[in-house]
Coordinates of C-alpha atoms in Angstrom, one line a residue:
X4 CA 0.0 0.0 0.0
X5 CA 1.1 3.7 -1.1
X6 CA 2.5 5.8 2.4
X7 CA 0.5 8.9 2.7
X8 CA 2.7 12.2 2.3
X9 CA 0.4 15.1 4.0
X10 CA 2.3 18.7 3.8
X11 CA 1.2 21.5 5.9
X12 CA 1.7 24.6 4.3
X13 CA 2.0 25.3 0.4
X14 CA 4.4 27.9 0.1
X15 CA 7.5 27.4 -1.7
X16 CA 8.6 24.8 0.8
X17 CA 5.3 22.9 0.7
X18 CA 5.6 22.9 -3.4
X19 CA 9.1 21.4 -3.3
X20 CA 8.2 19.0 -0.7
X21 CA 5.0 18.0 -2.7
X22 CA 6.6 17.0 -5.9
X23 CA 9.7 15.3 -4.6
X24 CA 6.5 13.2 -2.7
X25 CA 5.4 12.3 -5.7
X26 CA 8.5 11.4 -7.4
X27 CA 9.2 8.9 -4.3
X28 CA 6.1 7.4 -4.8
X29 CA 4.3 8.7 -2.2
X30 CA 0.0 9.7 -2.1
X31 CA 0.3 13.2 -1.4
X32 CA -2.1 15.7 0.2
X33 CA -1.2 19.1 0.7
X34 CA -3.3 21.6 3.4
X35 CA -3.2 24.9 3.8
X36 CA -4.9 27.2 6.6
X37 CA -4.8 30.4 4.5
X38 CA -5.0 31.1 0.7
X39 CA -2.5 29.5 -1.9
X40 CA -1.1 31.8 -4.2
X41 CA -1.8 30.9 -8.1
X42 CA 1.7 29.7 -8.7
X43 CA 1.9 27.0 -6.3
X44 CA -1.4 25.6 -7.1
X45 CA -0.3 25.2 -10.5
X46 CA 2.4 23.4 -9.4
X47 CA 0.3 21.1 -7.3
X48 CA -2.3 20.2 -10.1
X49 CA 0.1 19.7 -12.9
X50 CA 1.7 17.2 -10.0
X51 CA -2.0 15.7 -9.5
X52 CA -1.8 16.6 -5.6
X53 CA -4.8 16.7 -4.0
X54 CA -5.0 19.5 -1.6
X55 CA -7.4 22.0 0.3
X56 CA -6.8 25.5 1.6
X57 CA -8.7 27.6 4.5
X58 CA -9.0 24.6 6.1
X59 CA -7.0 22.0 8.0
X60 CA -9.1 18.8 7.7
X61 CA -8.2 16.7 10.9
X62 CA -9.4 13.5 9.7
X63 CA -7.0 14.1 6.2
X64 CA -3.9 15.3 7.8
X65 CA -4.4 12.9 10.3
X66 CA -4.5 9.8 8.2
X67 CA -0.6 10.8 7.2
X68 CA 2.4 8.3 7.7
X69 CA 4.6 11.0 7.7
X70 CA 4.1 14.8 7.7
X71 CA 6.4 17.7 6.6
X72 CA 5.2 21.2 7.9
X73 CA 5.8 24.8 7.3
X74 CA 8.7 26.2 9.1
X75 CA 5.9 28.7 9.8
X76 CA 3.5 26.5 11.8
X77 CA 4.4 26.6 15.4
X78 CA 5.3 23.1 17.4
X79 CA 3.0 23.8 19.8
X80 CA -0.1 23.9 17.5
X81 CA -2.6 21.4 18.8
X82 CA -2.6 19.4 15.6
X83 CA 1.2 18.9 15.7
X84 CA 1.4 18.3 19.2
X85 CA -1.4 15.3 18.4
X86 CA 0.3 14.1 15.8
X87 CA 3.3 13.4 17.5
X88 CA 1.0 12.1 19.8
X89 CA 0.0 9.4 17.9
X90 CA 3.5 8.5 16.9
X91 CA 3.4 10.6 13.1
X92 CA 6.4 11.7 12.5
X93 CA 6.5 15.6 11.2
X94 CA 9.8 16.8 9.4
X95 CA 10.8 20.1 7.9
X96 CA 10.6 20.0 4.4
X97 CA 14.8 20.8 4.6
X98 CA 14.8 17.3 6.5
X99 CA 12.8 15.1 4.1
X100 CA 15.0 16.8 1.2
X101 CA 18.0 15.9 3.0
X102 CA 17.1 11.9 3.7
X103 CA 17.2 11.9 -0.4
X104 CA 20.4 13.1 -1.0
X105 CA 24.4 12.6 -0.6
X106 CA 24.5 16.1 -2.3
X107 CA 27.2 18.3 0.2
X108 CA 25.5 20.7 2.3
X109 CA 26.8 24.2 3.5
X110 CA 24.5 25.5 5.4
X111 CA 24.5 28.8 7.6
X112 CA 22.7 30.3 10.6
X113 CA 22.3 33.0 12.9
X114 CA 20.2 36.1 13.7
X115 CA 22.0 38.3 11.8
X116 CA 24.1 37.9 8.4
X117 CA 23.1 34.6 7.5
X118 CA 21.4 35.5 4.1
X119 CA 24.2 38.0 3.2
X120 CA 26.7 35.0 4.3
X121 CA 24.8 32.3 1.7
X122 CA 24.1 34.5 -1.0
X123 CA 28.1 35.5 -1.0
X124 CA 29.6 31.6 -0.5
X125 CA 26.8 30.7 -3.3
X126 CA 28.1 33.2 -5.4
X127 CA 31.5 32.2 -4.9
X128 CA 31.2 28.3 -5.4
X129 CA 29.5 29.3 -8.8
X130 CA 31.5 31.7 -10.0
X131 CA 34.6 29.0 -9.3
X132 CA 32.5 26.5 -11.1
X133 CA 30.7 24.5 -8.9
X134 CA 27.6 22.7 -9.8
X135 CA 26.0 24.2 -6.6
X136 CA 22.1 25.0 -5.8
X137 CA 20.9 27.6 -3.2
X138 CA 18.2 26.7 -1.3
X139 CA 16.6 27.4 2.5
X140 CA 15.6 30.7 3.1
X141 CA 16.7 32.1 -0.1
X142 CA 16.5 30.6 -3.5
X143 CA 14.3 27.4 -4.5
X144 CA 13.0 25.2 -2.0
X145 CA 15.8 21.8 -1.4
X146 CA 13.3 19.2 -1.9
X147 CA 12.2 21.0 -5.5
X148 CA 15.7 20.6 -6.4
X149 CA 16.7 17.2 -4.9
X150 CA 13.7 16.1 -6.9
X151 CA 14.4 17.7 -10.8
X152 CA 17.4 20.0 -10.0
X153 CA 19.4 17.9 -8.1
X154 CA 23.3 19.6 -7.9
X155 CA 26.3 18.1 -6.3
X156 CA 26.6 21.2 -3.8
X157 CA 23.8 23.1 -1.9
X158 CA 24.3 26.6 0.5
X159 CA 21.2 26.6 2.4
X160 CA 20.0 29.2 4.8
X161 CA 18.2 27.7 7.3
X162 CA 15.5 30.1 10.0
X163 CA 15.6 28.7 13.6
X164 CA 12.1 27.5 13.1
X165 CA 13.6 25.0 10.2
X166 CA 16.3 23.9 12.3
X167 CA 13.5 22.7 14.9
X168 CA 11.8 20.5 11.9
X169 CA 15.3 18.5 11.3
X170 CA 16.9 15.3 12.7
X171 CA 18.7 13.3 11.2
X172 CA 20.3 16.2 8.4
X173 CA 23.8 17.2 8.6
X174 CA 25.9 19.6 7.5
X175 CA 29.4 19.0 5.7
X176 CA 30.0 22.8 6.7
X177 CA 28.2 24.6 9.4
X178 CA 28.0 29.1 10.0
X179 CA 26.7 30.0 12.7
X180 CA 27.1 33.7 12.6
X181 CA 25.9 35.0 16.0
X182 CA 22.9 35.0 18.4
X183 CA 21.2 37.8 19.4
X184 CA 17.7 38.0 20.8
X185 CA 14.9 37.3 18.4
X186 CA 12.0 35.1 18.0
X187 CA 11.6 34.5 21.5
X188 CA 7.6 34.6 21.2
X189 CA 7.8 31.3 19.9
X190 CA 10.9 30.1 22.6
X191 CA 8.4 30.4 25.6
X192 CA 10.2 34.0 25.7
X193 CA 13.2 32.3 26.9
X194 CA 17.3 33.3 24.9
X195 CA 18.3 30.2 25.7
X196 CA 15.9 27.7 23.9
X197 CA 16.4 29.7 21.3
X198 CA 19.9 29.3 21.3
X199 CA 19.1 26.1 21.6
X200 CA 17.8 25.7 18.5
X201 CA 20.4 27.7 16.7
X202 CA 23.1 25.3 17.9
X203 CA 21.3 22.3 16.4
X204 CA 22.9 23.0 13.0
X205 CA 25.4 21.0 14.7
X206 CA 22.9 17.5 14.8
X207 CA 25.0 14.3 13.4
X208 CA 28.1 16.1 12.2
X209 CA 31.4 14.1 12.7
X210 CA 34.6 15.0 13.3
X211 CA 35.6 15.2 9.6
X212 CA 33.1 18.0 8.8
X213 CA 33.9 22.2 9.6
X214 CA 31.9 23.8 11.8
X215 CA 32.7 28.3 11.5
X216 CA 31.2 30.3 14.2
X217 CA 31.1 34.1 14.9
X218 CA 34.1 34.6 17.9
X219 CA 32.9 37.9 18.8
X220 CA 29.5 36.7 19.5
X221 CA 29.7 35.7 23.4
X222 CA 27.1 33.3 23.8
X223 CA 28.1 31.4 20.7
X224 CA 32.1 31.6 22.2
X225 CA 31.3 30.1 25.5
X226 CA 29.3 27.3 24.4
X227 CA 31.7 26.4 21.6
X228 CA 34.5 27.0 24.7
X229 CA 33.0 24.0 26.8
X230 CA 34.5 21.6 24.4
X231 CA 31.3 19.5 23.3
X232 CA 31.3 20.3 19.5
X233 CA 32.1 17.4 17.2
X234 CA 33.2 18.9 14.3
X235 CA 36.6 21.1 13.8
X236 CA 35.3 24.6 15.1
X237 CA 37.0 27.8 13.8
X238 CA 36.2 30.9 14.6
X239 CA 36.4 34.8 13.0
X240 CA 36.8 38.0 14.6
X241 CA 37.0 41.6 13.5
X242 CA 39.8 41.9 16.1
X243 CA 43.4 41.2 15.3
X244 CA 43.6 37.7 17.4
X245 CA 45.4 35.2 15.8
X246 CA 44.2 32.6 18.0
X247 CA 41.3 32.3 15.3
X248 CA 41.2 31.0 11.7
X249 CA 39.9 34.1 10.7
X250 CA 41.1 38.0 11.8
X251 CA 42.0 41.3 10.9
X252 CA 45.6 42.6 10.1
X253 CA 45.3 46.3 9.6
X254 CA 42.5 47.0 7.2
X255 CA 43.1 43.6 5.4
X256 CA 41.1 40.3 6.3
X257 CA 42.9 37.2 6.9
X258 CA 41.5 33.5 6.9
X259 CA 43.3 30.5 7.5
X260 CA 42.5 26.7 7.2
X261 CA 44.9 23.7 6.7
X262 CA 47.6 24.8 5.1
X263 CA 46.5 27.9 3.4
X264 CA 46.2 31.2 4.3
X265 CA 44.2 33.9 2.2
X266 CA 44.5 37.6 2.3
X267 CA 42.4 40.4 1.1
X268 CA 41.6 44.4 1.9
X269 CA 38.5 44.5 3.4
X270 CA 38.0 48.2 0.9
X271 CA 38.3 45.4 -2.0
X272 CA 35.4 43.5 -0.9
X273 CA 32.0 45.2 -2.6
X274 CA 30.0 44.5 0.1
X275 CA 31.0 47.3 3.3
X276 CA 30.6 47.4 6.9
X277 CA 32.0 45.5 10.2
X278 CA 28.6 43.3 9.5
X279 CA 29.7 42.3 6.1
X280 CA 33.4 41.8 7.2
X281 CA 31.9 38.9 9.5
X282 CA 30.2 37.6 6.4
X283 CA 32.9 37.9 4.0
X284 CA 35.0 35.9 6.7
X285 CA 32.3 32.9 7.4
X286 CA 31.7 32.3 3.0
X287 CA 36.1 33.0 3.2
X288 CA 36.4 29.8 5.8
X289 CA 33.4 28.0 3.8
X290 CA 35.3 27.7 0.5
X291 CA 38.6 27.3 1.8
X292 CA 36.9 24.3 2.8
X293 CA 35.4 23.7 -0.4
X294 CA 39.1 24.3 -2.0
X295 CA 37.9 27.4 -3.9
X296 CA 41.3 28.5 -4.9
X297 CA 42.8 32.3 -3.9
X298 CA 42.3 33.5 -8.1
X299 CA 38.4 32.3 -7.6
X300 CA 37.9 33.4 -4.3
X301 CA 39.1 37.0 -5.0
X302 CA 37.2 37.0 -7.8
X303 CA 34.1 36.2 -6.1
X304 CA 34.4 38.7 -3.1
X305 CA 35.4 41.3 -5.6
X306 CA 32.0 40.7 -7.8
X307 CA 29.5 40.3 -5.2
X308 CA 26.6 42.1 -6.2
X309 CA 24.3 43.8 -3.1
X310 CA 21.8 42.5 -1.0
X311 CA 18.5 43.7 -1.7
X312 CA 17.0 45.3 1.4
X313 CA 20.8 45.7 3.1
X314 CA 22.4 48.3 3.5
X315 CA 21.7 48.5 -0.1
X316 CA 22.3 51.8 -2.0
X317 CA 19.1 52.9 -4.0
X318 CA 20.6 56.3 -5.3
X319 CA 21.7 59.9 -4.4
X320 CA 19.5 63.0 -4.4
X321 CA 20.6 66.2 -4.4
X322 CA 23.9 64.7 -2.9
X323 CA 22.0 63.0 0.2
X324 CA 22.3 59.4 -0.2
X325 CA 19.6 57.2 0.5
X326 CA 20.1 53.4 2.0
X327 CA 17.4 50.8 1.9
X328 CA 18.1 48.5 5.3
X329 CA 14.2 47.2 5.6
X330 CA 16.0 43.5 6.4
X331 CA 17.3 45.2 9.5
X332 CA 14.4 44.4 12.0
X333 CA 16.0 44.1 15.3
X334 CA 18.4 46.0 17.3
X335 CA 21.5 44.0 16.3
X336 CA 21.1 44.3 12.5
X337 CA 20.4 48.3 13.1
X338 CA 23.6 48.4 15.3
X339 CA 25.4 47.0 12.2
X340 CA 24.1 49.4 9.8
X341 CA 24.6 52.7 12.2
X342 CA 28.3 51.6 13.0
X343 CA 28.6 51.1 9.3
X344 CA 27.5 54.9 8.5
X345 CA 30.5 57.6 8.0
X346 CA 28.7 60.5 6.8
X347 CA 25.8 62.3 9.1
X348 CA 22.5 60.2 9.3
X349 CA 18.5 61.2 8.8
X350 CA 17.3 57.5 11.0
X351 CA 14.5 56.3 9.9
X352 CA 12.9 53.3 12.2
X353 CA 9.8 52.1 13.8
X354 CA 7.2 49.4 13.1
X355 CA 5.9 46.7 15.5
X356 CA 8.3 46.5 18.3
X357 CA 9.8 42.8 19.4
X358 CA 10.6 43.7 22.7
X359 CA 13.5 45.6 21.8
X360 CA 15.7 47.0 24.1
X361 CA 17.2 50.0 22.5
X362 CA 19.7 51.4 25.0
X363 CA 22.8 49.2 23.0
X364 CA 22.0 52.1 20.1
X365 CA 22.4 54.6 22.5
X366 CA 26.2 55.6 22.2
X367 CA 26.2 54.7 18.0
X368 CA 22.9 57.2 17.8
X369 CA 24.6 60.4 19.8
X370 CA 27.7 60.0 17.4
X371 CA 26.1 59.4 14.1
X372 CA 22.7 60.7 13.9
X373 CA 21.0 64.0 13.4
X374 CA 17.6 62.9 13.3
X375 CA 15.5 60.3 13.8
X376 CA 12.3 59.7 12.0
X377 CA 9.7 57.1 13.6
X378 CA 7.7 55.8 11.5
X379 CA 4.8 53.8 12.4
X380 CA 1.5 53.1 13.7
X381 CA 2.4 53.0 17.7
X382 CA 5.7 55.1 18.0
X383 CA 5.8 55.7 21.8
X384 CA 8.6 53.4 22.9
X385 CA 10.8 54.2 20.3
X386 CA 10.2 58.2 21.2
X387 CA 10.8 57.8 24.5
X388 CA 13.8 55.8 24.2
X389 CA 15.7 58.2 21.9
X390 CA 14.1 61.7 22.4
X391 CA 16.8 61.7 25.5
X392 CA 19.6 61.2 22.5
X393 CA 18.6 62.9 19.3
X394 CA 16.0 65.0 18.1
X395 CA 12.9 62.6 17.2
X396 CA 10.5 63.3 14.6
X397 CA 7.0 61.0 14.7
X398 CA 5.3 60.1 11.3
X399 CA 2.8 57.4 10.5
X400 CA 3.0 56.9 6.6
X401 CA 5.7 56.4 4.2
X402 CA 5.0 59.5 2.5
X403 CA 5.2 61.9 6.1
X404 CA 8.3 59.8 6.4
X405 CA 9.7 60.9 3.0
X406 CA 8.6 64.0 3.4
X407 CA 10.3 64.8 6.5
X408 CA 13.5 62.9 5.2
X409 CA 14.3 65.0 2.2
X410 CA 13.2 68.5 3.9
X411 CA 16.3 68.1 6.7
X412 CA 18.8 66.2 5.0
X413 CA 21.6 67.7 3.4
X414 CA 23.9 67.5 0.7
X415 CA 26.5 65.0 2.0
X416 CA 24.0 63.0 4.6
X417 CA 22.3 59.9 4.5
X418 CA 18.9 59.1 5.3
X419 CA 18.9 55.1 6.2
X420 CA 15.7 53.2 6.4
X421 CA 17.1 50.9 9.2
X422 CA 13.7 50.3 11.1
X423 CA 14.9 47.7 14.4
X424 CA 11.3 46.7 14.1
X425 CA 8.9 43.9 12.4
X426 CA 6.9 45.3 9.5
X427 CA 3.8 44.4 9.9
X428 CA 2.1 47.6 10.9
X429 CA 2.3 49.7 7.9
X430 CA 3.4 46.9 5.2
X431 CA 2.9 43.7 4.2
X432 CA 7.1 42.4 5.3
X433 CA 10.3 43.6 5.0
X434 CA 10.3 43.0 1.5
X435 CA 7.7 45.0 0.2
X436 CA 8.7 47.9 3.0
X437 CA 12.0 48.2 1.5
X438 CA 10.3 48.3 -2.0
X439 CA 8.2 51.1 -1.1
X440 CA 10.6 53.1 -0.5
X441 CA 12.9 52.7 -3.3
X442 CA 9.7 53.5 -4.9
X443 CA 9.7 56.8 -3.3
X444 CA 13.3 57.3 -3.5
X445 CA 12.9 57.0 -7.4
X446 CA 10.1 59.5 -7.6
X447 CA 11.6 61.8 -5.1
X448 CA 14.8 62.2 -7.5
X449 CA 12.3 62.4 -10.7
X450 CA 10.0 65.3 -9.1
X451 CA 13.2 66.8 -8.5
X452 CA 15.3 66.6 -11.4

């Protein structure tokens, strides 16, 4: 008799997961509590999957032999918790991707940089000639690929949430870039579980396998300092400490592994900032790995295009230059992006507050900026955290927000849209936040010209 596949979820993941389902043989349903976009449910009939949306229909999910979920749906949900329950196994759609494979996986983590950190080491591997996929996070979901894309290499980003869904995946290489606070609403409000579930990128790696972590991040150093990791752990530091495979020397970054050593000025690098030096060293470690040679790897760093939605350039008006950072939505990617700033800085921030604490941007904000704009529905925290530090302007639109921007900047400023905040209360995610106002940056410089 044919095992019953049910996916919860048909996004992107739920899509891949579906038609490598029904390459493996499997009957496959696919449920989905909200709306399925047009794309994906082409992709399910072409397939033949039956499936149903607005609706989780306990009787259909619950006559699965094995269930792969959206990274989205929490653990605690009654229906997974009953699942489990009753002995049905539920996976991550990264997981059952993974249990179908011998591909080499490079996959990174962290709270901050990991997308950055893939994008660049994906970029690299294929610009040296690797037949490499990207996949997680970014790109096309693994299990699409494993099913009619399948490449001998894959750089996946992988959320905490997907992390939580895997358990018998491993990694050949391993990033964890850093944790900071974030999430915690589905961590029972509690740092460490989800630290926790950062560190189990780490699950059924052996010795063999390379495991590169942020040094400078202290809660990642001291648990990598007990002396419980597997793998061979290197770290990278924008300090000039030796004592770690990656370092600074001056203004020029070094990384070592085995017997190589590779050199390069972090101004050669097209992608800027302390933030992106700690990417540029994890994707630096990665392909050393990988044996990327120095001619490919320099060409790679040196090529990078930007990261949409950070720190990413959208233009110059009237000599004030305008940054879109709408990735940056907590206090530790806005830290990044202030430190990163050498010219005087028109803030703009705001949007549904995580329970920031924003007294770590105190020192950065007196030195580098001359205003900041909040912009949102529900401003009050953020005013009366920084009205003490810098003069604070409240808005509640995009267009207030624009309005304001371009009537104080000056010639030779910046006005960043670095918000420390979720989204959700004026726009749809960071995505289409950060598109806006490109949009508005384009038509500010046109009404202007």
């Amino acid at each position: 008799m044919m095992e019953r596949l049910v996916i919860l979820g048909g996004g992107e993941s739920g899509a891949g997961a579906a038609k490598l389902g029904k390459k493996l043989g499997y009957e496959v349903f696919l449920s989905d509590k909200g709306k399925l976009a047009d794309k994906y449910k082409r992709v399910l009939e072409e397939l033949g999957v039956e499936y149903e949306e607005g609706q989780h229909t306990e009787e259909c999910v619950f006559a699965a032999d094995l269930v792969v979920k959206s990274p989205g749906i929490p653990d605690k949900l009654p229906m997974i918790v009953g699942l489990r329950e009753k002995g049905i196994e539920v996976i991550s759609e990264i997981e059952f991707a993974g249990r179908h494979t011998d591909a080499k996986m490079y996959c990174i983590t962290g709270s901050n940089g990991k997308t950055t950190t893939t994008l660049l080491l994906y970029h690299i591997l294929e610009k040296a000639g690797y037949d490499v996929g990207l996949a997680g996070n970014v790109g096309n979901s693994l299990a699409a690929q494993v099913a009619d894309d399948l490449h001998r290499v894959y750089v996946v980003e992988l959320s905490s949430f997907q992390l939580d869904g895997m358990f018998q995946f491993r990694c050949d290489t391993a990033i964890l870039t850093n944790i900071t606070p974030d999430h915690l609403d589905r961590y029972d409000y509690k740092f460490e579980n989800y630290a926790n579930s950062k560190f189990r990128i780490l699950n059924n790696m052996r010795k063999e396998d390379l495991f590169i972590y942020g040094y400078d991040c202290e809660v990642v150093r001291e648990r990598v300092e007990r002396g419980d990791i597997v793998p061979e752990a290197v770290g990278f530091t924008y300090s000039d400490y030796a004592g770690v495979n990656a370092y600074m020397d001056g203004d020029t970054v070094v990384a070592r592994w085995g017997d190589r050593e590779f050199r390069i000025a972090k101004q050669e690098i097209t992608i800027q900032g302390r933030h992106n030096v700690y990417n540029a060293m994890a994707a630096i470690l990665a392909a050393l790995k990988a044996g990327v040679s120095d001619e490919d790897l320099r060409t790679g760093l040196t090529t990078f295009p930007q990261v949409e939605h950070r720190l990413e350039t959208v233009d110059v008006v009237n000599g004030v230059t305008y940054i879109n950072d709408s990735k940056a939505t907590n206090v530790d990617s806005a830290w990044y992006a202030l430190d990163s700033m050498h010219a005087p800085v028109v803030w703009i921030a705001g949007g549904t507050d995580k329970g920031n604490d924003y007294s770590v941007l105190f020192d950065l904000v007196k030195e580098k900026v001359k205003l900041l704009i909040c912009m949102g529905v529900d401003n009050k925290k953020l005013i009366e955290a920084f009205s003490p530090i810098c003069e604070v302007v409240d808005t509640h639109s995009l267009d207030e927000t624009m309005e304001v921007a371009y009537r104080r900047a000056e010639k030779g400023d910046v006005v960043l849209l670095s918000p420390c905040c979720a989204s959700f209360d004026l726009f749809k995610n960071y995505e289409n936040r950060g598109e806006m106002f490109k949009e508005k940056v384009k038509s500010l410089k046109e009404s202007r010209i």
